[in-house]
Amino acid sequence: MTALDTLTQKLLDAARNAGADQADALAVDGTSLSIDVLNGKLEHAERSEGVDIGLRVLVGQRQACVSASDISDMTMQAMAERAVAMAKEAPEDPHIRLATADELANRWDLAGLELADPSEEPDPAALERDAAEAEAAALAVSGVSQVSSASAGYGRHQFHLATSNGFSGGYGRTNRATSVVAITGEGAAMERDYAGEMRVFQADMPSPVEIGTKAGERTVAMAGAKQPPTGAFPVLYDERVSASLIGHLLGAANGSMIARGSSWLRDHLGDEILPAGLDLIEDPLRTRVMGSRPFDGEGLATSARKIIDAGVLTGWTLDLATAAQLGLQSTASASRGTSSPPSPSISNVALTMGDASREDLIRDMGTGLIVTSMIGSTINPTTGDYSRGASGFWVENGEIAYPVNECTIAGNLIAMLKTIIPANDAEPHLSRLVPSLLVDGMTLAGA
């Protein structure tokens, strides 16, 4: 197999020979293995592996991207010729460019990041055993009527990025995962829930029995769910779903949204968006975390930054092009695939945790809703108006009263985020470290 750094250099050479002024190339070597079990027996097994290559060329202020899964010299030459021809027909973009030499990352500590588990790829039989044990554990929970899916998987990927102005770097990733979806009840009274875990290092995985038991217990807790009352109530976003709320903030702070003028945050730079005691920090250099990366999709060195500092919005998430469009500096936040140009995206984020436990917030909320699962989404990107389907548990007098489903929660993100109270239960292995969040005064549409 040709080394990925050799492939990217061949792509750059082909681009230069085809007439490109500048170029960057990405090569990805991936292996994925997934096993599904049903009723204790193997239901589906799938393995995929291969190399994908991508080339972006710049001709003046025009660009084009092409990709392929064939790594022959003939294909790479054809890719380069096609990309240059496409670029010459593309509209001009005054903001696109490659990073300059002084912007490019020149050293990084892959060993310190621990992005790839050096241990051997698991045998398919081991993954099948994990899925079967997780399924059996879920079924062993009293009240579980069936398991609709039990899966285990493994992935290993290697990335290499090179640019025509001298950058060349790569890194690998691994992951191992187990998940279970369980069902309680039958017919119209059927309810389901799940549990799933994924880790970079296989040794860090919880046991399949623990995962299956959690799925079963979560499912049984939803038995007999009904609609909650309609009205204005506090809502506690369980840690399982709280990152979605912060995700709306991160999406609105994306430089592409700001450059288009289509973000509800566009006029709020320097304003207090979260309560004054809270920070929201992006840190791409956390150890053993899925979202970590030593450099971004344009070769810039990554580092920690505060998106929210003591409640105040400090800036946008930017790649080189959106930074140029807004007259700012890149935040080294570019991501890209083999078939697409760079665009801004978030790596790891962490929200300041509170002093209270989830149980404390439940007690203090009095009467309201705990959301553990969400479906559908209606978010107005310009105004921040928010509406989502939800299920979870109804709370009365500070205690869980009964499970709920088929309700809608609504509000406006600008107002909602200013009232959040975080618990202290964020999961340390997750890329998005967001604890359970209590939001006051939301509108519930139920029974």
C-alpha positions as semicolon CSV with decimal commas, in nm:
position;residue;x (nm);y (nm);z (nm)
1;M;0,000;0,000;0,000
2;T;0,134;0,340;-0,097
3;A;0,194;0,563;0,206
4;L;-0,059;0,845;0,246
5;D;0,208;1,115;0,244
6;T;0,331;0,980;-0,090
7;L;-0,022;0,988;-0,232
8;T;-0,080;1,348;-0,130
9;Q;0,253;1,454;-0,280
10;K;0,166;1,281;-0,607
11;L;-0,164;1,468;-0,614
12;L;0,012;1,800;-0,559
13;D;0,263;1,723;-0,834
14;A;-0,020;1,631;-1,071
15;A;-0,203;1,954;-0,986
16;R;0,105;2,162;-1,056
17;N;0,163;1,984;-1,388
18;A;-0,202;2,042;-1,483
19;G;-0,167;2,417;-1,433
20;A;-0,290;2,482;-1,079
21;D;-0,145;2,786;-0,905
22;Q;-0,188;2,627;-0,562
23;A;-0,335;2,304;-0,426
24;D;-0,393;2,094;-0,120
25;A;-0,452;1,721;-0,099
26;L;-0,609;1,488;0,154
27;A;-0,574;1,109;0,177
28;V;-0,776;0,891;0,414
29;D;-0,715;0,523;0,485
30;G;-1,004;0,371;0,677
31;T;-1,119;0,041;0,820
32;S;-1,461;-0,011;0,980
33;L;-1,616;-0,323;1,127
34;S;-1,973;-0,353;1,258
35;I;-2,165;-0,647;1,404
36;D;-2,540;-0,665;1,474
37;V;-2,698;-0,933;1,691
38;L;-3,067;-1,026;1,725
39;N;-3,204;-1,286;1,966
40;G;-2,853;-1,391;2,056
41;K;-2,756;-1,470;1,700
42;L;-2,550;-1,288;1,440
43;E;-2,785;-1,080;1,225
44;H;-2,546;-0,869;1,019
45;A;-2,170;-0,827;0,983
46;E;-2,002;-0,569;0,769
47;R;-1,641;-0,474;0,709
48;S;-1,523;-0,191;0,488
49;E;-1,174;-0,069;0,413
50;G;-1,015;0,147;0,152
51;V;-0,831;0,465;0,065
52;D;-1,000;0,785;-0,047
53;I;-0,811;1,079;-0,196
54;G;-0,918;1,437;-0,251
55;L;-0,762;1,731;-0,432
56;R;-0,845;2,101;-0,414
57;V;-0,687;2,329;-0,673
58;L;-0,673;2,707;-0,688
59;V;-0,641;2,886;-1,019
60;G;-0,620;3,253;-0,936
61;Q;-0,918;3,316;-0,707
62;R;-1,115;3,020;-0,836
63;Q;-1,121;2,675;-0,679
64;A;-1,249;2,324;-0,743
65;C;-1,246;1,993;-0,554
66;V;-1,237;1,637;-0,686
67;S;-1,208;1,300;-0,515
68;A;-1,160;0,933;-0,596
69;S;-1,110;0,593;-0,436
70;D;-0,870;0,478;-0,709
71;I;-0,511;0,568;-0,627
72;S;-0,348;0,485;-0,960
73;D;-0,118;0,743;-1,120
74;M;-0,351;0,766;-1,419
75;T;-0,647;0,848;-1,196
76;M;-0,455;1,114;-1,005
77;Q;-0,345;1,277;-1,330
78;A;-0,704;1,276;-1,455
79;M;-0,825;1,418;-1,123
80;A;-0,582;1,707;-1,145
81;E;-0,670;1,789;-1,504
82;R;-1,041;1,777;-1,427
83;A;-1,002;1,993;-1,115
84;V;-0,808;2,261;-1,302
85;A;-1,065;2,264;-1,582
86;M;-1,346;2,296;-1,327
87;A;-1,168;2,574;-1,139
88;K;-1,126;2,779;-1,455
89;E;-1,505;2,773;-1,499
90;A;-1,586;2,843;-1,133
91;P;-1,685;3,189;-1,007
92;E;-1,412;3,396;-0,846
93;D;-1,396;3,402;-0,469
94;P;-1,179;3,683;-0,335
95;H;-1,153;3,518;0,008
96;I;-1,005;3,175;-0,069
97;R;-0,637;3,110;-0,006
98;L;-0,392;2,863;0,141
99;A;-0,232;2,933;0,475
100;T;0,097;3,120;0,467
101;A;0,414;2,954;0,589
102;D;0,406;3,134;0,924
103;E;0,045;3,025;0,984
104;L;0,109;2,655;0,929
105;A;0,157;2,414;1,219
106;N;0,517;2,298;1,239
107;R;0,514;2,068;1,544
108;W;0,260;1,863;1,734
109;D;0,250;1,590;1,996
110;L;0,051;1,298;1,859
111;A;0,164;1,067;2,139
112;G;0,034;1,313;2,396
113;L;-0,307;1,337;2,229
114;E;-0,358;0,959;2,227
115;L;-0,598;0,968;1,934
116;A;-0,528;0,611;1,821
117;D;-0,532;0,295;2,032
118;P;-0,219;0,091;1,950
119;S;-0,384;-0,236;2,052
120;E;-0,490;-0,489;1,791
121;E;-0,813;-0,463;1,596
122;P;-1,075;-0,674;1,778
123;D;-1,171;-1,007;1,631
124;P;-1,524;-1,009;1,483
125;A;-1,614;-1,280;1,733
126;A;-1,525;-1,042;2,018
127;L;-1,756;-0,775;1,878
128;E;-2,034;-1,030;1,831
129;R;-1,985;-1,137;2,192
130;D;-2,010;-0,775;2,309
131;A;-2,335;-0,720;2,120
132;A;-2,483;-1,048;2,243
133;E;-2,391;-0,978;2,606
134;A;-2,536;-0,628;2,584
135;E;-2,859;-0,764;2,433
136;A;-2,888;-1,032;2,702
137;A;-2,831;-0,778;2,979
138;A;-3,107;-0,554;2,844
139;L;-3,348;-0,847;2,815
140;A;-3,267;-0,946;3,173
141;V;-3,418;-0,621;3,301
142;S;-3,770;-0,691;3,419
143;G;-4,022;-0,521;3,191
144;V;-3,816;-0,527;2,872
145;S;-4,021;-0,706;2,606
146;Q;-3,764;-0,713;2,330
147;V;-3,440;-0,564;2,199
148;S;-3,471;-0,407;1,856
149;S;-3,098;-0,374;1,797
150;A;-2,770;-0,463;1,964
151;S;-2,453;-0,357;1,787
152;A;-2,079;-0,342;1,836
153;G;-1,823;-0,180;1,610
154;Y;-1,466;-0,071;1,559
155;G;-1,299;0,181;1,334
156;R;-0,945;0,285;1,250
157;H;-0,867;0,575;1,018
158;Q;-0,550;0,750;0,911
159;F;-0,549;1,101;0,763
160;H;-0,279;1,293;0,578
161;L;-0,299;1,652;0,456
162;A;-0,043;1,823;0,232
163;T;-0,035;2,165;0,066
164;S;0,160;2,302;-0,226
165;N;0,330;2,556;-0,002
166;G;0,503;2,302;0,217
167;F;0,271;2,161;0,481
168;S;0,259;1,784;0,530
169;G;0,109;1,613;0,833
170;G;-0,110;1,325;0,939
171;Y;-0,260;1,141;1,230
172;G;-0,473;0,838;1,306
173;R;-0,795;0,776;1,496
174;T;-0,958;0,469;1,645
175;N;-1,292;0,401;1,809
176;R;-1,477;0,111;1,961
177;A;-1,851;0,118;2,034
178;T;-2,141;-0,082;2,172
179;S;-2,509;0,017;2,163
180;V;-2,848;-0,132;2,249
181;V;-3,207;-0,024;2,178
182;A;-3,466;-0,188;2,404
183;I;-3,848;-0,191;2,398
184;T;-4,109;-0,222;2,671
185;G;-4,479;-0,282;2,623
186;E;-4,666;-0,371;2,307
187;G;-4,865;-0,198;2,035
188;A;-4,969;0,159;2,112
189;A;-4,820;0,129;2,461
190;M;-4,475;0,046;2,328
191;E;-4,187;0,264;2,447
192;R;-3,820;0,243;2,364
193;D;-3,491;0,383;2,485
194;Y;-3,125;0,310;2,434
195;A;-2,774;0,320;2,572
196;G;-2,453;0,346;2,376
197;E;-2,087;0,404;2,449
198;M;-1,787;0,483;2,232
199;R;-1,424;0,528;2,328
200;V;-1,093;0,597;2,154
201;F;-0,916;0,325;2,353
202;Q;-1,078;-0,016;2,374
203;A;-0,963;-0,061;2,735
204;D;-1,173;0,242;2,837
205;M;-1,502;0,087;2,721
206;P;-1,766;0,005;2,985
207;S;-1,868;-0,360;2,989
208;P;-2,141;-0,477;2,748
209;V;-2,347;-0,587;3,049
210;E;-2,334;-0,236;3,193
211;I;-2,444;-0,085;2,861
212;G;-2,726;-0,335;2,810
213;T;-2,851;-0,298;3,166
214;K;-2,858;0,080;3,131
215;A;-3,058;0,051;2,808
216;G;-3,306;-0,181;2,975
217;E;-3,349;0,033;3,284
218;R;-3,395;0,349;3,079
219;T;-3,656;0,175;2,865
220;V;-3,858;0,033;3,155
221;A;-3,861;0,375;3,321
222;M;-4,055;0,503;3,018
223;A;-4,336;0,245;3,054
224;G;-4,679;0,405;3,068
225;A;-4,561;0,740;2,932
226;K;-4,827;1,003;2,871
227;Q;-4,845;1,364;2,763
228;P;-4,763;1,634;3,018
229;P;-4,983;1,938;3,073
230;T;-4,962;2,242;2,846
231;G;-4,820;2,563;2,987
232;A;-4,501;2,747;3,084
233;F;-4,265;2,536;3,294
234;P;-3,894;2,490;3,368
235;V;-3,726;2,224;3,154
236;L;-3,422;2,021;3,256
237;Y;-3,220;1,901;2,958
238;D;-3,069;1,573;3,072
239;E;-2,695;1,532;3,010
240;R;-2,784;1,291;2,728
241;V;-2,941;1,575;2,525
242;S;-2,804;1,897;2,676
243;A;-2,522;1,922;2,419
244;S;-2,787;1,976;2,151
245;L;-2,886;2,305;2,315
246;I;-2,527;2,428;2,323
247;G;-2,492;2,294;1,968
248;H;-2,746;2,552;1,849
249;L;-2,527;2,825;1,998
250;L;-2,217;2,682;1,832
251;G;-2,395;2,660;1,498
252;A;-2,507;3,021;1,521
253;A;-2,147;3,129;1,599
254;N;-2,014;2,952;1,289
255;G;-1,838;3,194;1,057
256;S;-2,028;3,069;0,752
257;M;-2,359;3,165;0,916
258;I;-2,225;3,502;1,021
259;A;-2,081;3,577;0,676
260;R;-2,420;3,499;0,520
261;G;-2,596;3,721;0,775
262;S;-2,830;3,434;0,862
263;S;-2,745;3,379;1,229
264;W;-2,946;3,485;1,531
265;L;-2,612;3,570;1,695
266;R;-2,494;3,802;1,418
267;D;-2,552;4,123;1,619
268;H;-2,448;3,984;1,957
269;L;-2,068;3,981;1,948
270;G;-1,953;4,113;2,286
271;D;-2,295;4,057;2,442
272;E;-2,379;3,838;2,739
273;I;-2,525;3,522;2,588
274;L;-2,493;3,286;2,886
275;P;-2,511;3,363;3,259
276;A;-2,209;3,560;3,377
277;G;-2,038;3,272;3,556
278;L;-2,018;3,042;3,254
279;D;-1,743;2,984;2,998
280;L;-1,770;2,781;2,681
281;I;-1,423;2,665;2,578
282;E;-1,311;2,487;2,264
283;D;-1,005;2,268;2,323
284;P;-0,892;2,053;2,028
285;L;-0,601;1,913;2,229
286;R;-0,778;1,703;2,493
287;T;-0,632;1,356;2,542
288;R;-0,822;1,044;2,428
289;V;-1,121;1,240;2,295
290;M;-1,290;1,187;1,958
291;G;-1,290;1,550;1,847
292;S;-0,924;1,626;1,917
293;R;-0,688;1,717;1,634
294;P;-0,333;1,859;1,626
295;F;-0,400;2,082;1,323
296;D;-0,707;2,183;1,130
297;G;-0,815;2,108;0,774
298;E;-0,593;2,386;0,637
299;G;-0,281;2,292;0,832
300;L;-0,310;2,555;1,106
301;A;-0,205;2,463;1,460
302;T;-0,501;2,416;1,693
303;S;-0,524;2,556;2,045
304;A;-0,779;2,622;2,317
305;R;-1,000;2,932;2,296
306;K;-1,295;3,076;2,483
307;I;-1,605;3,108;2,267
308;I;-1,796;3,239;2,568
309;D;-1,597;3,416;2,841
310;A;-1,787;3,480;3,165
311;G;-2,111;3,468;2,969
312;V;-1,992;3,702;2,691
313;L;-1,963;3,595;2,326
314;T;-1,603;3,659;2,223
315;G;-1,592;3,562;1,857
316;W;-1,683;3,332;1,571
317;T;-1,564;2,990;1,454
318;L;-1,357;3,062;1,143
319;D;-1,154;2,904;0,868
320;L;-0,929;3,108;0,640
321;A;-1,201;3,203;0,390
322;T;-1,469;3,310;0,638
323;A;-1,207;3,495;0,842
324;A;-1,102;3,691;0,532
325;Q;-1,465;3,764;0,446
326;L;-1,524;3,905;0,795
327;G;-1,189;4,083;0,825
328;L;-1,073;3,857;1,108
329;Q;-0,818;3,584;1,180
330;S;-0,885;3,213;1,142
331;T;-0,951;3,027;1,466
332;A;-0,786;2,715;1,314
333;S;-1,131;2,558;1,288
334;A;-1,130;2,433;0,928
335;S;-1,262;2,085;0,857
336;R;-1,276;1,915;0,520
337;G;-1,348;1,590;0,349
338;T;-1,190;1,446;0,038
339;S;-1,470;1,586;-0,182
340;S;-1,528;1,926;-0,025
341;P;-1,335;2,246;0,044
342;P;-1,257;2,360;0,400
343;S;-1,537;2,498;0,616
344;P;-1,548;2,607;0,981
345;S;-1,642;2,349;1,243
346;I;-1,605;2,289;1,616
347;S;-1,383;2,022;1,773
348;N;-1,417;1,966;2,150
349;V;-1,611;2,207;2,371
350;A;-1,667;2,227;2,745
351;L;-1,925;2,432;2,932
352;T;-1,853;2,537;3,289
353;M;-2,018;2,291;3,525
354;G;-2,222;2,403;3,823
355;D;-2,205;2,303;4,188
356;A;-2,546;2,135;4,195
357;S;-2,615;1,775;4,102
358;R;-2,885;1,674;3,854
359;E;-3,093;1,560;4,152
360;D;-3,051;1,903;4,314
361;L;-3,187;2,074;4,003
362;I;-3,481;1,834;3,988
363;R;-3,563;1,912;4,350
364;D;-3,532;2,286;4,296
365;M;-3,737;2,301;3,974
366;G;-4,056;2,210;4,159
367;T;-4,289;2,131;3,871
368;G;-4,158;2,086;3,517
369;L;-4,015;1,852;3,256
370;I;-3,696;1,647;3,234
371;V;-3,606;1,588;2,869
372;T;-3,414;1,267;2,796
373;S;-3,491;1,229;2,426
374;M;-3,569;1,467;2,141
375;I;-3,714;1,423;1,793
376;G;-3,754;1,666;1,508
377;S;-3,637;2,024;1,510
378;T;-3,774;2,358;1,402
379;I;-3,509;2,624;1,459
380;N;-3,530;2,962;1,288
381;P;-3,162;3,034;1,215
382;T;-3,222;3,408;1,189
383;T;-3,439;3,471;1,496
384;G;-3,347;3,178;1,722
385;D;-3,708;3,068;1,763
386;Y;-3,696;2,711;1,887
387;S;-3,938;2,417;1,885
388;R;-3,863;2,047;1,934
389;G;-4,047;1,726;2,012
390;A;-3,946;1,574;2,343
391;S;-3,997;1,288;2,586
392;G;-3,872;1,226;2,937
393;F;-4,023;1,264;3,284
394;W;-4,270;1,494;3,454
395;V;-4,162;1,642;3,787
396;E;-4,399;1,749;4,065
397;N;-4,292;1,888;4,401
398;G;-3,929;1,827;4,309
399;E;-3,972;1,456;4,240
400;I;-4,021;1,250;3,924
401;A;-4,394;1,174;3,895
402;Y;-4,431;0,983;3,566
403;P;-4,273;0,937;3,221
404;V;-4,393;1,159;2,936
405;N;-4,392;1,148;2,557
406;E;-4,543;1,326;2,259
407;C;-4,489;1,680;2,379
408;T;-4,330;1,988;2,225
409;I;-4,101;2,236;2,399
410;A;-4,062;2,585;2,257
411;G;-3,891;2,913;2,327
412;N;-3,633;3,152;2,187
413;L;-3,266;3,054;2,211
414;I;-3,147;3,402;2,304
415;A;-3,380;3,408;2,606
416;M;-3,333;3,041;2,690
417;L;-2,955;3,046;2,704
418;K;-2,949;3,344;2,941
419;T;-3,133;3,141;3,206
420;I;-2,946;2,809;3,197
421;I;-2,830;2,654;3,523
422;P;-2,573;2,376;3,473
423;A;-2,545;2,065;3,686
424;N;-2,214;1,890;3,757
425;D;-2,266;1,567;3,560
426;A;-2,084;1,613;3,227
427;E;-1,924;1,291;3,099
428;P;-1,543;1,343;3,080
429;H;-1,485;1,117;2,777
430;L;-1,721;1,309;2,547
431;S;-1,610;1,560;2,288
432;R;-1,885;1,795;2,408
433;L;-1,858;1,830;2,784
434;V;-2,202;1,968;2,863
435;P;-2,382;1,882;3,190
436;S;-2,757;1,867;3,246
437;L;-2,904;2,215;3,196
438;L;-3,208;2,369;3,363
439;V;-3,389;2,626;3,148
440;D;-3,663;2,839;3,302
441;G;-3,997;2,939;3,156
442;M;-4,026;2,730;2,840
443;T;-4,356;2,664;2,666
444;L;-4,480;2,305;2,672
445;A;-4,748;2,175;2,441
446;G;-4,884;1,848;2,576
447;A;-5,225;1,719;2,672
